[in-house]
Coordinates of C-alpha atoms and ligand atoms in Angstrom, one line a residue:
X290 CA -35.1 -74.1 -101.6
X291 CA -38.2 -72.0 -100.8
X292 CA -38.6 -68.7 -102.6
X293 CA -40.4 -65.4 -102.1
X294 CA -43.1 -64.1 -104.4
X295 CA -40.5 -62.7 -106.8
X296 CA -38.8 -66.1 -107.1
X297 CA -35.8 -65.2 -104.9
X298 CA -34.5 -68.2 -102.9
X299 CA -34.8 -67.9 -99.1
X300 CA -32.7 -69.6 -96.4
X301 CA -35.6 -71.2 -94.6
X302 CA -37.1 -74.7 -95.0
X303 CA -40.3 -73.8 -93.1
X304 CA -43.2 -73.1 -95.5
X305 CA -45.2 -71.2 -92.8
X306 CA -42.2 -68.9 -92.3
X307 CA -42.0 -68.3 -96.1
X308 CA -45.7 -67.7 -96.4
X309 CA -45.7 -65.2 -93.5
X310 CA -42.6 -63.5 -95.0
X311 CA -44.3 -63.1 -98.4
X312 CA -47.3 -61.6 -96.7
X313 CA -45.1 -59.1 -94.8
X314 CA -43.5 -58.0 -98.1
X315 CA -46.9 -57.5 -99.6
X316 CA -47.9 -55.3 -96.6
X317 CA -44.8 -53.1 -97.0
X318 CA -45.3 -52.8 -100.8
X319 CA -49.0 -52.0 -100.5
X320 CA -48.6 -49.8 -97.4
X321 CA -51.3 -51.9 -95.6
X322 CA -51.5 -52.6 -91.9
X323 CA -50.0 -55.9 -90.7
X324 CA -46.4 -56.0 -91.8
X325 CA -45.0 -56.3 -88.3
X326 CA -47.3 -59.1 -87.4
X327 CA -46.6 -61.0 -90.6
X328 CA -42.8 -60.8 -90.1
X329 CA -43.1 -61.7 -86.5
X330 CA -45.1 -64.8 -87.5
X331 CA -42.3 -65.6 -90.0
X332 CA -39.6 -65.6 -87.4
X333 CA -41.9 -67.4 -84.9
X334 CA -42.2 -70.2 -87.4
X335 CA -38.5 -70.3 -88.0
X336 CA -36.4 -68.3 -85.4
X337 CA -33.3 -68.8 -87.5
X338 CA -34.8 -67.1 -90.6
X339 CA -32.4 -64.1 -91.0
X340 CA -34.4 -62.3 -93.7
X341 CA -37.5 -62.7 -91.6
X342 CA -35.8 -60.7 -88.9
X343 CA -34.7 -58.1 -91.4
X344 CA -38.2 -57.8 -92.6
X345 CA -39.4 -57.3 -89.0
X346 CA -36.8 -54.6 -88.6
X347 CA -38.1 -52.8 -91.7
X348 CA -41.7 -53.1 -90.5
X349 CA -40.7 -51.7 -87.1
X350 CA -39.0 -48.7 -88.8
X351 CA -42.4 -47.9 -90.3
X352 CA -43.9 -48.4 -86.8
X353 CA -41.3 -45.8 -85.6
X354 CA -40.2 -48.4 -83.1
X355 CA -36.4 -47.9 -83.6
X356 CA -35.3 -49.9 -80.6
X357 CA -37.4 -52.8 -81.8
X358 CA -35.9 -52.4 -85.3
X359 CA -32.4 -52.5 -83.9
X360 CA -33.2 -55.6 -81.9
X361 CA -34.6 -57.4 -84.9
X362 CA -31.5 -56.4 -87.0
X363 CA -29.2 -57.7 -84.3
X364 CA -31.0 -61.0 -84.3
X365 CA -30.8 -61.1 -88.1
X366 CA -27.0 -60.7 -87.9
X367 CA -26.8 -63.5 -85.3
X368 CA -28.7 -65.8 -87.7
X369 CA -26.7 -64.9 -90.8
X370 CA -24.5 -67.9 -91.0
X371 CA -25.4 -69.7 -94.2
X372 CA -27.0 -67.1 -96.4
X373 CA -27.0 -66.8 -100.1
X374 CA -24.9 -63.9 -101.5
X375 CA -28.2 -62.0 -102.3
X376 CA -29.5 -62.4 -98.7
X377 CA -26.1 -61.4 -97.2
X378 CA -26.1 -58.2 -99.3
X379 CA -29.8 -57.6 -98.5
X380 CA -29.0 -57.7 -94.7
X381 CA -26.1 -55.4 -95.1
X382 CA -28.2 -52.7 -96.9
X383 CA -30.7 -52.7 -94.0
X384 CA -27.9 -52.5 -91.4
X385 CA -26.6 -49.4 -93.2
X386 CA -30.0 -47.9 -93.4
X387 CA -30.7 -48.5 -89.7
X388 CA -27.3 -46.9 -88.8
X389 CA -28.4 -43.8 -90.6
X390 CA -25.6 -44.0 -93.1
X391 CA -27.8 -42.6 -95.8
X392 CA -25.4 -42.0 -98.7
X393 CA -23.8 -45.4 -98.3
X394 CA -27.2 -47.0 -98.1
X395 CA -28.3 -45.3 -101.3
X396 CA -25.1 -46.5 -103.2
X397 CA -25.6 -50.0 -101.7
X398 CA -29.2 -50.1 -102.9
X399 CA -28.3 -49.1 -106.4
X400 CA -25.5 -51.7 -106.6
X401 CA -27.9 -54.3 -105.2
X402 CA -30.7 -53.7 -107.6
X403 CA -28.3 -53.8 -110.5
X404 CA -27.7 -57.4 -109.6
X405 CA -31.1 -58.2 -108.0
X406 CA -33.8 -55.9 -109.3
X407 CA -36.5 -58.3 -108.0
X408 CA -35.3 -57.9 -104.4
X409 CA -38.1 -55.4 -103.8
X410 CA -37.7 -54.7 -100.1
X411 CA -34.2 -53.3 -100.9
X412 CA -35.4 -51.6 -104.2
X413 CA -38.2 -50.0 -102.3
X414 CA -35.8 -48.0 -100.0
X415 CA -35.1 -45.6 -102.9
X416 CA -38.7 -45.2 -104.1
X417 CA -41.6 -43.1 -102.7
X418 CA -41.8 -39.5 -101.8
X419 CA -40.0 -40.1 -98.5
X420 CA -37.4 -42.5 -99.9
X421 CA -33.7 -41.9 -100.2
X422 CA -33.9 -40.2 -103.5
X423 CA -36.9 -38.2 -102.6
X424 CA -35.2 -36.9 -99.5
X425 CA -31.8 -36.5 -101.0
X426 CA -32.0 -32.7 -101.4
X427 CA -30.4 -33.0 -104.8
X428 CA -31.2 -30.7 -107.7
X429 CA -33.1 -32.8 -110.3
X430 CA -34.1 -35.5 -107.8
X431 CA -37.5 -36.0 -109.4
X432 CA -35.8 -36.9 -112.7
X433 CA -33.4 -39.2 -110.8
X434 CA -36.4 -40.8 -109.2
X435 CA -38.0 -41.5 -112.6
X436 CA -34.7 -42.9 -113.9
X437 CA -34.5 -45.3 -111.0
X438 CA -38.1 -46.5 -111.2
X439 CA -37.8 -46.8 -115.0
X440 CA -34.9 -49.2 -114.5
X441 CA -37.0 -51.3 -112.1
X442 CA -40.0 -51.2 -114.3
X443 CA -37.9 -52.5 -117.2
X444 CA -36.9 -55.4 -115.0
X445 CA -40.2 -56.2 -113.3
X446 CA -42.7 -55.4 -116.0
X447 CA -46.4 -55.6 -115.2
X448 CA -46.0 -55.9 -111.4
X449 CA -48.5 -54.1 -109.2
X450 CA -45.9 -52.6 -106.9
X451 CA -43.4 -51.2 -109.4
X452 CA -46.2 -49.8 -111.5
X453 CA -47.5 -47.9 -108.5
X454 CA -44.1 -46.3 -107.6
X455 CA -43.1 -45.8 -111.3
X456 CA -46.5 -44.1 -111.8
X457 CA -45.7 -41.8 -108.8
X458 CA -42.4 -40.8 -110.4
X459 CA -44.1 -40.1 -113.7
X460 CA -46.8 -38.0 -112.0
X461 CA -44.2 -35.9 -110.3
X462 CA -42.5 -34.9 -113.5
X463 CA -45.8 -34.1 -115.1
X464 CA -46.3 -37.2 -117.3
X465 CA -49.9 -37.4 -116.1
X466 CA -51.4 -39.7 -118.8
X467 CA -48.6 -42.2 -118.4
X468 CA -49.0 -42.0 -114.6
X469 CA -52.7 -42.7 -114.7
X470 CA -52.2 -45.6 -117.0
X471 CA -49.7 -47.1 -114.6
X472 CA -52.0 -46.6 -111.7
X473 CA -55.0 -48.2 -113.4
X474 CA -52.9 -51.2 -114.5
X475 CA -51.5 -51.5 -110.9
X476 CA -55.0 -51.3 -109.3
X477 CA -56.4 -53.8 -111.7
X478 CA -53.8 -56.3 -110.4
X479 CA -54.1 -55.3 -106.8
X480 CA -56.8 -52.8 -105.7
X481 CA -55.7 -52.8 -102.1
X482 CA -52.3 -51.2 -102.9
X483 CA -52.4 -47.8 -101.2
X484 CA -49.4 -46.6 -103.1
X485 CA -51.5 -46.9 -106.3
X486 CA -54.7 -45.3 -104.9
X487 CA -52.5 -42.6 -103.4
X488 CA -50.9 -41.6 -106.7
X489 CA -54.1 -42.0 -108.7
X490 CA -55.4 -39.3 -106.3
X491 CA -52.3 -37.2 -107.0
X492 CA -52.7 -37.6 -110.7
X493 CA -56.3 -36.5 -110.4
X494 CA -55.2 -33.5 -108.3
X495 CA -52.6 -32.5 -111.0
X496 CA -55.3 -32.8 -113.6
X497 CA -57.6 -30.5 -111.7
X498 CA -60.2 -33.3 -111.3
X499 CA -61.0 -32.5 -107.7
X500 CA -64.5 -33.8 -107.6
X501 CA -63.6 -37.1 -109.2
X502 CA -60.6 -37.4 -106.8
X503 CA -62.6 -36.6 -103.8
X504 CA -65.3 -39.2 -104.7
X505 CA -62.6 -41.8 -105.6
X506 CA -60.7 -41.5 -102.3
X507 CA -63.8 -41.4 -100.1
X508 CA -64.8 -44.7 -101.7
X509 CA -61.3 -46.3 -101.7
X510 CA -60.4 -45.4 -98.1
X511 CA -63.5 -47.0 -96.6
X512 CA -61.8 -50.4 -96.8
X513 CA -58.4 -49.2 -95.7
X514 CA -57.4 -50.0 -92.1
X515 CA -56.9 -46.6 -90.2
X516 CA -53.8 -48.0 -88.6
X517 CA -52.1 -48.3 -92.0
X518 CA -49.2 -46.0 -92.9
X519 CA -50.9 -43.9 -95.5
X520 CA -54.3 -43.5 -93.9
X521 CA -53.6 -40.1 -92.4
X522 CA -52.0 -38.9 -95.6
X523 CA -54.9 -40.1 -97.8
X524 CA -57.2 -38.3 -95.4
X525 CA -55.1 -35.2 -96.0
X526 CA -55.8 -35.5 -99.7
X527 CA -59.5 -35.8 -99.0
X528 CA -59.5 -32.8 -96.6
X529 CA -57.7 -30.7 -99.2
X530 CA -60.4 -31.4 -101.7
X531 CA -63.1 -30.7 -99.1
X532 CA -61.3 -27.3 -98.6
X533 CA -61.2 -26.6 -102.3
X534 CA -64.9 -27.5 -102.7
X535 CA -65.8 -25.4 -99.7
X536 CA -67.1 -28.2 -97.5
X537 CA -65.8 -26.9 -94.2
X538 CA -67.6 -29.4 -92.1
X539 CA -66.0 -32.3 -93.9
X540 CA -62.6 -30.6 -93.8
X541 CA -62.6 -30.3 -90.0
X542 CA -64.3 -33.6 -89.5
X543 CA -61.5 -35.4 -91.3
X544 CA -58.8 -33.3 -89.6
X545 CA -60.1 -34.2 -86.2
X546 CA -60.6 -37.9 -87.0
X547 CA -57.6 -38.8 -89.0
X548 CA -55.0 -36.0 -89.4
X549 CA -54.5 -34.2 -86.1
X550 CA -51.6 -35.5 -84.0
X551 CA -54.0 -36.9 -81.4
X552 CA -55.9 -38.9 -84.0
X553 CA -53.4 -40.0 -86.7
X554 CA -51.7 -43.3 -86.8
X555 CA -49.2 -42.1 -89.4
X556 CA -45.5 -41.7 -89.2
X557 CA -44.5 -38.5 -87.5
X558 CA -43.2 -36.9 -90.7
X559 CA -46.7 -37.4 -92.2
X560 CA -48.5 -36.2 -89.1
X561 CA -46.5 -33.0 -88.9
X562 CA -46.4 -32.1 -92.6
X563 CA -50.0 -33.0 -93.4
X564 CA -51.4 -31.2 -90.3
X565 CA -49.3 -28.0 -90.8
X566 CA -50.0 -27.8 -94.5
X567 CA -53.7 -28.3 -94.1
X568 CA -54.1 -25.8 -91.3
X569 CA -52.2 -23.1 -93.3
X570 CA -53.9 -23.8 -96.5
X571 CA -57.2 -23.4 -94.7
X572 CA -56.0 -20.1 -93.3
X573 CA -55.0 -18.7 -96.7
X574 CA -58.3 -20.0 -98.2
X575 CA -59.9 -17.6 -95.7
X576 CA -61.0 -20.0 -92.9
X577 CA -60.5 -19.4 -89.2
X578 CA -58.1 -21.9 -87.6
X579 CA -58.4 -22.4 -83.9
X580 CA -55.2 -21.2 -82.2
X581 CA -55.0 -24.4 -80.1
X582 CA -54.6 -26.5 -83.2
X583 CA -51.4 -24.6 -83.9
X584 CA -50.1 -24.8 -80.4
X585 CA -50.8 -28.6 -80.3
X586 CA -48.9 -29.0 -83.5
X587 CA -46.0 -26.8 -82.4
X588 CA -45.7 -29.1 -79.3
X589 CA -45.8 -32.2 -81.5
X590 CA -43.1 -30.9 -83.8
X591 CA -40.9 -30.0 -80.9
X592 CA -41.3 -33.4 -79.4
X593 CA -40.8 -35.5 -82.6
X594 CA -38.4 -33.3 -84.5
X595 CA -36.4 -31.7 -81.7
X596 CA -33.3 -31.3 -83.9
X597 CA -33.2 -29.9 -87.4
X598 CA -32.1 -32.3 -90.2
X599 CA -35.1 -33.6 -92.1
X600 CA -35.6 -30.4 -94.1
X601 CA -39.1 -31.3 -95.4
X602 CA -40.3 -31.8 -91.8
X603 CA -38.3 -28.7 -90.7
X604 CA -40.2 -26.2 -92.9
X605 CA -43.4 -27.5 -91.5
X606 CA -42.2 -27.4 -87.9
X607 CA -41.2 -23.8 -88.5
X608 CA -44.7 -23.1 -89.8
X609 CA -46.3 -24.5 -86.7
X610 CA -43.8 -22.7 -84.4
X611 CA -44.5 -19.4 -86.2
X612 CA -48.3 -19.7 -86.1
X613 CA -48.2 -20.8 -82.5
X614 CA -46.0 -17.8 -81.6
X615 CA -43.2 -20.0 -80.4
X616 CA -40.4 -17.7 -81.4
X617 CA -37.5 -19.5 -79.7
X618 CA -38.3 -22.7 -81.5
X619 CA -38.6 -20.9 -84.8
X620 CA -35.3 -19.1 -84.3
X621 CA -33.4 -22.4 -84.2
X622 CA -34.8 -23.3 -87.6
X623 CA -34.2 -19.9 -89.0
X624 CA -30.5 -20.3 -88.4
X625 CA -30.1 -24.1 -88.9
X626 CA -27.1 -25.5 -90.8
X627 CA -28.4 -29.1 -90.5
X628 CA -30.3 -31.0 -93.1
X629 CA -30.2 -32.0 -96.8
X630 CA -31.7 -28.6 -97.8
X631 CA -30.9 -26.4 -94.8
X632 CA -30.1 -23.5 -97.2
X633 CA -33.8 -23.5 -98.1
X634 CA -35.1 -24.2 -94.6
X635 CA -33.7 -21.0 -93.3
X636 CA -35.5 -18.6 -95.6
X637 CA -38.7 -20.5 -95.5
X638 CA -38.6 -20.4 -91.6
X639 CA -38.0 -16.7 -91.9
X640 CA -41.0 -16.4 -94.3
X641 CA -43.3 -18.0 -91.7
X642 CA -42.0 -15.7 -89.0
X643 CA -42.6 -12.6 -91.2
X644 CA -46.1 -13.9 -92.0
X645 CA -46.9 -14.4 -88.3
X646 CA -46.0 -10.7 -87.9
X647 CA -48.1 -9.8 -91.0
X648 CA -45.0 -8.4 -92.6
X649 CA -46.0 -9.4 -96.1
X650 CA -43.2 -7.6 -97.9
X651 CA -40.5 -9.2 -95.8
X652 CA -42.2 -12.6 -96.2
X653 CA -42.2 -12.2 -99.9
X654 CA -38.5 -11.3 -100.0
X655 CA -37.6 -14.3 -98.0
X656 CA -39.7 -16.8 -99.9
X657 CA -39.0 -15.6 -103.5
X658 CA -35.5 -17.1 -103.9
X659 CA -36.6 -20.5 -102.6
X660 CA -39.2 -20.8 -105.4
X661 CA -36.5 -21.6 -108.0
X662 CA -36.0 -25.1 -106.8
X663 CA -38.1 -26.0 -103.8
X664 CA -38.3 -29.6 -104.9
X665 CA -35.0 -30.0 -103.1
X666 CA -36.9 -29.7 -99.9
X667 CA -38.6 -33.0 -100.6
X668 CA -42.3 -33.8 -100.7
X669 CA -44.7 -34.2 -103.6
X670 CA -45.8 -31.3 -105.8
X671 CA -49.1 -31.4 -104.0
X672 CA -47.4 -31.0 -100.7
X673 CA -45.2 -28.2 -102.0
X674 CA -48.3 -26.4 -103.1
X675 CA -48.1 -25.1 -99.6
X676 CA -45.3 -22.9 -100.8
X677 CA -46.8 -22.1 -104.2
X678 CA -50.1 -21.0 -102.6
X679 CA -48.3 -19.1 -99.9
X680 CA -46.3 -17.3 -102.6
X681 CA -49.5 -16.5 -104.4
X682 CA -51.1 -15.2 -101.2
X683 CA -48.1 -13.0 -100.5
X684 CA -48.2 -11.4 -103.9
X685 CA -51.9 -10.7 -103.3
X686 CA -51.3 -9.3 -99.8
X687 CA -48.5 -7.1 -101.1
X688 CA -50.8 -5.6 -103.8
X689 CA -49.3 -7.5 -106.8
X690 CA -52.6 -9.0 -108.1
X691 CA -51.5 -9.0 -111.7
X692 CA -48.2 -10.7 -111.0
X693 CA -50.1 -13.2 -108.8
X694 CA -52.2 -14.3 -111.7
X695 CA -49.3 -14.5 -114.1
X696 CA -47.2 -16.4 -111.6
X697 CA -49.8 -19.1 -110.9
X698 CA -50.4 -19.5 -114.6
X699 CA -46.8 -20.0 -115.2
X700 CA -45.9 -22.2 -112.2
X701 CA -49.1 -24.1 -111.3
X702 CA -51.6 -23.7 -114.2
X703 CA -53.9 -26.2 -112.5
X704 CA -54.8 -23.4 -110.1
X705 CA -55.0 -20.6 -112.6
X706 CA -58.8 -20.5 -112.7
X707 CA -59.6 -21.3 -109.1
X708 CA -56.7 -21.2 -106.6
X709 CA -57.9 -21.9 -103.1
X710 CA -56.6 -18.6 -101.8
X711 CA -58.9 -15.9 -100.4
X712 CA -59.0 -12.8 -102.7
X713 CA -57.9 -14.7 -105.8
X714 CA -60.4 -14.2 -108.5
Ligands
LIG384 FE1 -49.8 -37.4 -101.3

């Protein structure tokens, strides 16, 4: 029986199908462009290869081609006649995921990896910032993420993929030396893994090593296909460092080339959240943001996230709506009951509305209670610095300069000497 790169048997007897399948897995794990083509080649070589169709469905989910993903899963089910127990369970997990049955999927993934920790396409569903643990809305989800990746790292060992997602989990709980060690070991095994370069950049950000980070990513991204899933987001990291280092020309150049909705090839959740966060962080750093950038983004948010539910996206939609003056759109989010952290979306949406009216006192009142546990909204620490820096800015705007300094020192000491907020000194 043929096997994948993790030694798991595959129900196909066609070597070309296996080889293309293995390549598709590598693309998913490394966040590189080419997964859909690779899985399509696998099922072209063996049309009865059920897991090849499942892989194609997963790749199409990343392409945000949901009808294509449904079609591939239906074909996988049609082919699922003589699968191993592992393959049958693998297929079921992805059916649950595609049906949007999120809590059942998460339980199924955890059961599956207990038996088959080397089944990485399934294991991967609960890793990453936008995975099922990251977007669970649960208190303590960063620790749950670390527990999950620790379990996988214990099983997989010196594997470039698990080290990159385990390093991410370590970074997000503040174990920066351990995170950097994981990333360096991962990159030494596979330097094209964008999950590793991404969280090496995060670790440098958390260490306050902005100049090293900016140089590292500028070099690394030169060989990364702009159609890849993390290209827009890595560009966001570069643009943030350009902002911090007062290189406005590079900031807007990167925004226009790789982050703005018209330019980015990323998934909508990245396009929206990266663009909104960058524009507002530029504003509170004291730069002028062209109003049409906000109205373009408001239209994008309304088109791709018409219904509340993905709370991390929702707070960024609300920001775009408020800054673009789209009060009706904002009002929906300010009252929403939908989403894994809707109780936090409402006050954050009201915060943006008050900021748009320049009512700093009201904005501060809305935002303050959300600061206790905004990790429940999802996103990385670097992404949620949108809220940290907004909070700092509101304290300054409200005349609480001393509290602003004490707060940033307590909450985000990496910014205590040079927060990218106008008037902070
Ligand atoms: Fe990031």
